[in-house]
């Protein structure tokens, strides 16, 4: 770029900045509005112009607190806290009369689920900045709050009387604060950094998109893994809004996107067409608002309306209208683009006018929105009304109850199973299984959670491209629980709260204690004991004991805790076990003899000591922050066990002998020099366990770290040179694998069918070292091309290859996918626990 052009661009940025300064609040709102002068503008309260810096979440909260203090049009509610203990505020704005009657209106909203059409105000949610580094809408939320609180025009007052508007300014405060710190500390004071290569616009790892654990919260509306999502779903289900706006940012060279999305292939079969019709009607209001200020935009070309985990699509599966907005991002204060200089103030204005337009559109189509909810929540009749999903597990009540609790969070109907039922040789026991009616009021959300659609009729690249945000959305598969469709009349009472399965009655033993490893919580208990340096053994063969005049079976992986040869006394061990059992809600069984009724005895060499894991995961650089965050979240939030996160450029200085487990997630490991590779190989030879996840497994094979092989493809029809197209040709989908239940990585599982989620074209050749492999008909939910399907059939999903005295454990997929894939998470944790104890060495 020549000097003259650079000078012109710089001057243009200065002119745009001066325009904002000269027009002040009218740059954002235009002429014709009058405001209450007792209500401070964001600029007056914060002490700087909107768009001149990134407003930290804490200061956004402070402004909302001031508005709530000054205005009777507002009610400020704290709906929860983030992982970093930041307050999740939502500002409710409406007429003073409506604000005083909020509790009554909320109670009235319960009638919606009964298929009624209750009178009352319109309910609109305005959601912003679920990705922390997409912060223009958070700045716009300051102005939107000011507008609804201070505007004195009659049409604004009329809208406040007709509706209740919930402004959620920052849906990811932890990520937003991280991004704000980066931008505000890297912005030049006297000059404009408009180059996309400047440090201001090249945010450092892990970036602000994710939350504290680097998760994408816009993939968590159904999964509810994080407290931010739990709080928002609870608020949503309390109010069942008619409309939810979901404001985002996209690449700088784009303009502005609003719905509708492309209707061909991007609309869910579970969602009524009247929802999508309203999307199209609302588009006229957004076009008018953006035309008025001269902003360009586009519709219908991209984005997805089928994934219920998005903030813009979750409402579609709950009787509302979700609207996605995507603004070309300045990723800082100002940045050059193909469309000229993009300033933060410009992006804020676009987000603001479309937020206000959402309220305009909702009020104009109020009757249609009320009719939609009545249509949506009217229960199905006929054949669909008789169908139910039955789901259960005879041994893992922790995993079963976790899944059922997820359904209850979404206010779905769940019923007890009153009798033992067998369907296709699967036994569903009373007290250990539940019914979920398919035709209940919210049948759409039930349908997508248990979805088993296979997109097998897709033929063209264009059709594949429409699946770029995923094709398989079934959360039921993520649980790994057995489930079926039935018309059985064995339905019992409706479940409102789950029963307590844990007895908590532990008697002291002077011999040993046993734990059934089939319950998922037993893994957490085991890590607690290992951290306390308790000697624990795992059963590599099953056995049975006599207990209370009955036979109690213990399967592969069952835990033995001897009383003798511990570093603490018998009384101290008993106290520790009683405490951890209560905390983790795991039954611990005392025994007085090592002589078992069936199988091996407790002194057998088939019960092997579990090595205390010392775990390292590599982070930073070109490592996937999402997958590294999943590992961190697993250890910190679920296992409550220490994990060392080492930055990629410090790996060469780490004394590897201090660790016995190393985890590599997807990423670029070219930073490892020859000396680093030799150290890693020596560490493996000396007994270390390397666990590779997803694309890191490809790296391990390519670098001869593992002796595994790739599938040699016999069909090249799906091969494309463009890496972006390759990724899009393998949308997120669910597949069936079969696992060896006797293998240590399968300990605790009772079903050899193991659903996995896959997003890549990595195919590992099956071998005698395979732990699990894809079946001959692997697709469960989603899409796979014919050529990829040929390569996938029979390929390895989990594979262990020896390396000296150590092991490399390769996962072809991400077993911790979005923190929700509980069934494969167990295999990953087993890799950490038993990686040094693989039989056949």
PDB file of C-alpha atoms in Angstrom, residues 307-451:
ATOM      1  CA  UNK A 307     -28.791 -26.115  15.637  1.00  0.00           C
ATOM      2  CA  UNK A 308     -30.761 -25.582  18.870  1.00  0.00           C
ATOM      3  CA  UNK A 309     -27.603 -24.675  20.807  1.00  0.00           C
ATOM      4  CA  UNK A 310     -27.447 -21.192  19.248  1.00  0.00           C
ATOM      5  CA  UNK A 311     -28.982 -18.174  20.945  1.00  0.00           C
ATOM      6  CA  UNK A 312     -30.720 -17.360  17.669  1.00  0.00           C
ATOM      7  CA  UNK A 313     -32.236 -20.835  17.186  1.00  0.00           C
ATOM      8  CA  UNK A 314     -32.983 -21.981  20.765  1.00  0.00           C
ATOM      9  CA  UNK A 315     -36.108 -19.753  20.714  1.00  0.00           C
ATOM     10  CA  UNK A 316     -37.327 -21.485  17.540  1.00  0.00           C
ATOM     11  CA  UNK A 317     -37.437 -24.752  19.515  1.00  0.00           C
ATOM     12  CA  UNK A 318     -39.268 -23.054  22.375  1.00  0.00           C
ATOM     13  CA  UNK A 319     -42.152 -21.279  20.678  1.00  0.00           C
ATOM     14  CA  UNK A 320     -40.399 -17.973  20.027  1.00  0.00           C
ATOM     15  CA  UNK A 321     -38.714 -16.242  17.112  1.00  0.00           C
ATOM     16  CA  UNK A 322     -34.928 -16.129  17.255  1.00  0.00           C
ATOM     17  CA  UNK A 323     -33.102 -13.552  15.142  1.00  0.00           C
ATOM     18  CA  UNK A 324     -29.397 -13.698  14.292  1.00  0.00           C
ATOM     19  CA  UNK A 325     -27.411 -10.521  13.608  1.00  0.00           C
ATOM     20  CA  UNK A 326     -23.801 -10.524  12.385  1.00  0.00           C
ATOM     21  CA  UNK A 327     -21.834  -7.288  12.110  1.00  0.00           C
ATOM     22  CA  UNK A 328     -18.547  -7.016  10.213  1.00  0.00           C
ATOM     23  CA  UNK A 329     -16.143  -6.457  13.103  1.00  0.00           C
ATOM     24  CA  UNK A 330     -13.637  -3.673  13.729  1.00  0.00           C
ATOM     25  CA  UNK A 331     -11.934  -6.048  16.241  1.00  0.00           C
ATOM     26  CA  UNK A 332     -10.703  -2.967  17.987  1.00  0.00           C
ATOM     27  CA  UNK A 333     -11.439   0.735  17.525  1.00  0.00           C
ATOM     28  CA  UNK A 334     -10.949   1.036  13.761  1.00  0.00           C
ATOM     29  CA  UNK A 335      -9.697  -1.233  11.000  1.00  0.00           C
ATOM     30  CA  UNK A 336      -9.381  -1.005   7.242  1.00  0.00           C
ATOM     31  CA  UNK A 337     -11.529  -3.342   5.177  1.00  0.00           C
ATOM     32  CA  UNK A 338     -12.769  -3.957   1.635  1.00  0.00           C
ATOM     33  CA  UNK A 339     -15.670  -1.657   2.496  1.00  0.00           C
ATOM     34  CA  UNK A 340     -13.567   1.173   3.839  1.00  0.00           C
ATOM     35  CA  UNK A 341     -12.612   1.846   7.422  1.00  0.00           C
ATOM     36  CA  UNK A 342     -14.754   0.009   9.945  1.00  0.00           C
ATOM     37  CA  UNK A 343     -14.946   1.882  13.246  1.00  0.00           C
ATOM     38  CA  UNK A 344     -16.271   0.569  16.525  1.00  0.00           C
ATOM     39  CA  UNK A 345     -18.761   3.453  16.639  1.00  0.00           C
ATOM     40  CA  UNK A 346     -20.108   2.489  13.203  1.00  0.00           C
ATOM     41  CA  UNK A 347     -20.608  -1.134  14.243  1.00  0.00           C
ATOM     42  CA  UNK A 348     -22.266  -0.030  17.492  1.00  0.00           C
ATOM     43  CA  UNK A 349     -24.746   2.105  15.560  1.00  0.00           C
ATOM     44  CA  UNK A 350     -25.716  -0.808  13.284  1.00  0.00           C
ATOM     45  CA  UNK A 351     -26.271  -3.063  16.294  1.00  0.00           C
ATOM     46  CA  UNK A 352     -28.285  -0.387  18.061  1.00  0.00           C
ATOM     47  CA  UNK A 353     -30.678   0.445  15.225  1.00  0.00           C
ATOM     48  CA  UNK A 354     -31.392  -3.244  14.593  1.00  0.00           C
ATOM     49  CA  UNK A 355     -32.018  -3.790  18.316  1.00  0.00           C
ATOM     50  CA  UNK A 356     -34.593  -1.011  18.265  1.00  0.00           C
ATOM     51  CA  UNK A 357     -35.978  -2.381  14.992  1.00  0.00           C
ATOM     52  CA  UNK A 358     -36.528  -5.746  16.705  1.00  0.00           C
ATOM     53  CA  UNK A 359     -38.818  -4.030  19.196  1.00  0.00           C
ATOM     54  CA  UNK A 360     -40.563  -2.186  16.365  1.00  0.00           C
ATOM     55  CA  UNK A 361     -41.111  -5.407  14.394  1.00  0.00           C
ATOM     56  CA  UNK A 362     -42.290  -7.357  17.431  1.00  0.00           C
ATOM     57  CA  UNK A 363     -44.867  -4.718  18.297  1.00  0.00           C
ATOM     58  CA  UNK A 364     -46.095  -4.591  14.712  1.00  0.00           C
ATOM     59  CA  UNK A 365     -46.582  -8.379  14.666  1.00  0.00           C
ATOM     60  CA  UNK A 366     -47.697  -8.857  18.262  1.00  0.00           C
ATOM     61  CA  UNK A 367     -50.804 -10.858  17.386  1.00  0.00           C
ATOM     62  CA  UNK A 368     -48.808 -13.192  15.122  1.00  0.00           C
ATOM     63  CA  UNK A 369     -46.281 -13.828  17.899  1.00  0.00           C
ATOM     64  CA  UNK A 370     -49.023 -14.704  20.396  1.00  0.00           C
ATOM     65  CA  UNK A 371     -50.644 -16.993  17.826  1.00  0.00           C
ATOM     66  CA  UNK A 372     -47.303 -18.714  17.185  1.00  0.00           C
ATOM     67  CA  UNK A 373     -46.876 -19.618  20.841  1.00  0.00           C
ATOM     68  CA  UNK A 374     -50.388 -21.000  21.072  1.00  0.00           C
ATOM     69  CA  UNK A 375     -49.775 -23.109  17.966  1.00  0.00           C
ATOM     70  CA  UNK A 376     -46.376 -24.254  19.195  1.00  0.00           C
ATOM     71  CA  UNK A 377     -47.397 -25.329  22.703  1.00  0.00           C
ATOM     72  CA  UNK A 378     -50.587 -27.127  21.725  1.00  0.00           C
ATOM     73  CA  UNK A 379     -49.756 -30.809  22.394  1.00  0.00           C
ATOM     74  CA  UNK A 380     -49.733 -33.249  19.489  1.00  0.00           C
ATOM     75  CA  UNK A 381     -52.721 -35.508  18.986  1.00  0.00           C
ATOM     76  CA  UNK A 382     -53.121 -38.915  17.387  1.00  0.00           C
ATOM     77  CA  UNK A 383     -50.182 -41.233  16.768  1.00  0.00           C
ATOM     78  CA  UNK A 384     -47.480 -38.794  17.960  1.00  0.00           C
ATOM     79  CA  UNK A 385     -49.276 -38.259  21.275  1.00  0.00           C
ATOM     80  CA  UNK A 386     -48.970 -41.966  22.086  1.00  0.00           C
ATOM     81  CA  UNK A 387     -45.204 -42.155  21.452  1.00  0.00           C
ATOM     82  CA  UNK A 388     -42.606 -41.708  24.178  1.00  0.00           C
ATOM     83  CA  UNK A 389     -38.878 -42.037  24.479  1.00  0.00           C
ATOM     84  CA  UNK A 390     -37.774 -44.345  27.268  1.00  0.00           C
ATOM     85  CA  UNK A 391     -34.221 -43.926  28.546  1.00  0.00           C
ATOM     86  CA  UNK A 392     -32.364 -45.657  31.336  1.00  0.00           C
ATOM     87  CA  UNK A 393     -29.324 -47.364  32.772  1.00  0.00           C
ATOM     88  CA  UNK A 394     -29.284 -50.107  35.393  1.00  0.00           C
ATOM     89  CA  UNK A 395     -25.842 -49.259  36.760  1.00  0.00           C
ATOM     90  CA  UNK A 396     -25.005 -45.589  36.136  1.00  0.00           C
ATOM     91  CA  UNK A 397     -27.679 -43.561  37.884  1.00  0.00           C
ATOM     92  CA  UNK A 398     -25.364 -40.545  38.062  1.00  0.00           C
ATOM     93  CA  UNK A 399     -25.181 -40.265  34.286  1.00  0.00           C
ATOM     94  CA  UNK A 400     -28.892 -41.020  33.924  1.00  0.00           C
ATOM     95  CA  UNK A 401     -29.929 -38.413  36.462  1.00  0.00           C
ATOM     96  CA  UNK A 402     -27.615 -35.830  34.908  1.00  0.00           C
ATOM     97  CA  UNK A 403     -29.355 -36.265  31.556  1.00  0.00           C
ATOM     98  CA  UNK A 404     -32.837 -36.168  33.070  1.00  0.00           C
ATOM     99  CA  UNK A 405     -31.893 -33.045  35.024  1.00  0.00           C
ATOM    100  CA  UNK A 406     -30.909 -31.430  31.728  1.00  0.00           C
ATOM    101  CA  UNK A 407     -34.415 -32.112  30.404  1.00  0.00           C
ATOM    102  CA  UNK A 408     -35.935 -30.642  33.568  1.00  0.00           C
ATOM    103  CA  UNK A 409     -33.849 -27.467  33.157  1.00  0.00           C
ATOM    104  CA  UNK A 410     -35.613 -27.039  29.812  1.00  0.00           C
ATOM    105  CA  UNK A 411     -38.981 -27.567  31.535  1.00  0.00           C
ATOM    106  CA  UNK A 412     -39.678 -30.721  29.532  1.00  0.00           C
ATOM    107  CA  UNK A 413     -42.099 -33.360  30.770  1.00  0.00           C
ATOM    108  CA  UNK A 414     -40.415 -36.457  32.245  1.00  0.00           C
ATOM    109  CA  UNK A 415     -42.217 -39.380  33.900  1.00  0.00           C
ATOM    110  CA  UNK A 416     -41.152 -42.318  36.004  1.00  0.00           C
ATOM    111  CA  UNK A 417     -41.219 -45.812  34.551  1.00  0.00           C
ATOM    112  CA  UNK A 418     -43.662 -47.751  36.718  1.00  0.00           C
ATOM    113  CA  UNK A 419     -42.667 -51.267  35.565  1.00  0.00           C
ATOM    114  CA  UNK A 420     -39.704 -53.210  34.222  1.00  0.00           C
ATOM    115  CA  UNK A 421     -39.815 -53.193  30.401  1.00  0.00           C
ATOM    116  CA  UNK A 422     -37.688 -55.026  27.831  1.00  0.00           C
ATOM    117  CA  UNK A 423     -37.381 -53.566  24.312  1.00  0.00           C
ATOM    118  CA  UNK A 424     -35.133 -55.258  21.737  1.00  0.00           C
ATOM    119  CA  UNK A 425     -33.312 -57.154  24.510  1.00  0.00           C
ATOM    120  CA  UNK A 426     -32.622 -53.939  26.475  1.00  0.00           C
ATOM    121  CA  UNK A 427     -34.078 -53.991  29.976  1.00  0.00           C
ATOM    122  CA  UNK A 428     -35.479 -50.731  31.359  1.00  0.00           C
ATOM    123  CA  UNK A 429     -35.907 -51.115  35.102  1.00  0.00           C
ATOM    124  CA  UNK A 430     -38.410 -49.403  37.340  1.00  0.00           C
ATOM    125  CA  UNK A 431     -36.619 -46.627  39.229  1.00  0.00           C
ATOM    126  CA  UNK A 432     -33.734 -46.669  36.744  1.00  0.00           C
ATOM    127  CA  UNK A 433     -35.485 -45.426  33.606  1.00  0.00           C
ATOM    128  CA  UNK A 434     -37.799 -42.600  32.554  1.00  0.00           C
ATOM    129  CA  UNK A 435     -40.407 -41.706  29.933  1.00  0.00           C
ATOM    130  CA  UNK A 436     -40.258 -38.518  27.852  1.00  0.00           C
ATOM    131  CA  UNK A 437     -43.488 -38.022  25.830  1.00  0.00           C
ATOM    132  CA  UNK A 438     -42.719 -37.205  22.187  1.00  0.00           C
ATOM    133  CA  UNK A 439     -45.997 -35.331  21.715  1.00  0.00           C
ATOM    134  CA  UNK A 440     -45.778 -33.090  24.782  1.00  0.00           C
ATOM    135  CA  UNK A 441     -46.280 -29.332  24.540  1.00  0.00           C
ATOM    136  CA  UNK A 442     -42.675 -28.654  23.569  1.00  0.00           C
ATOM    137  CA  UNK A 443     -42.350 -31.532  21.127  1.00  0.00           C
ATOM    138  CA  UNK A 444     -39.827 -29.607  19.000  1.00  0.00           C
ATOM    139  CA  UNK A 445     -37.127 -29.537  21.667  1.00  0.00           C
ATOM    140  CA  UNK A 446     -37.767 -33.177  22.560  1.00  0.00           C
ATOM    141  CA  UNK A 447     -37.510 -34.056  18.891  1.00  0.00           C
ATOM    142  CA  UNK A 448     -34.148 -32.389  18.320  1.00  0.00           C
ATOM    143  CA  UNK A 449     -32.659 -33.761  21.571  1.00  0.00           C
ATOM    144  CA  UNK A 450     -33.543 -37.300  20.461  1.00  0.00           C
ATOM    145  CA  UNK A 451     -32.971 -36.623  16.763  1.00  0.00           C
TER     146      UNK A 451
END
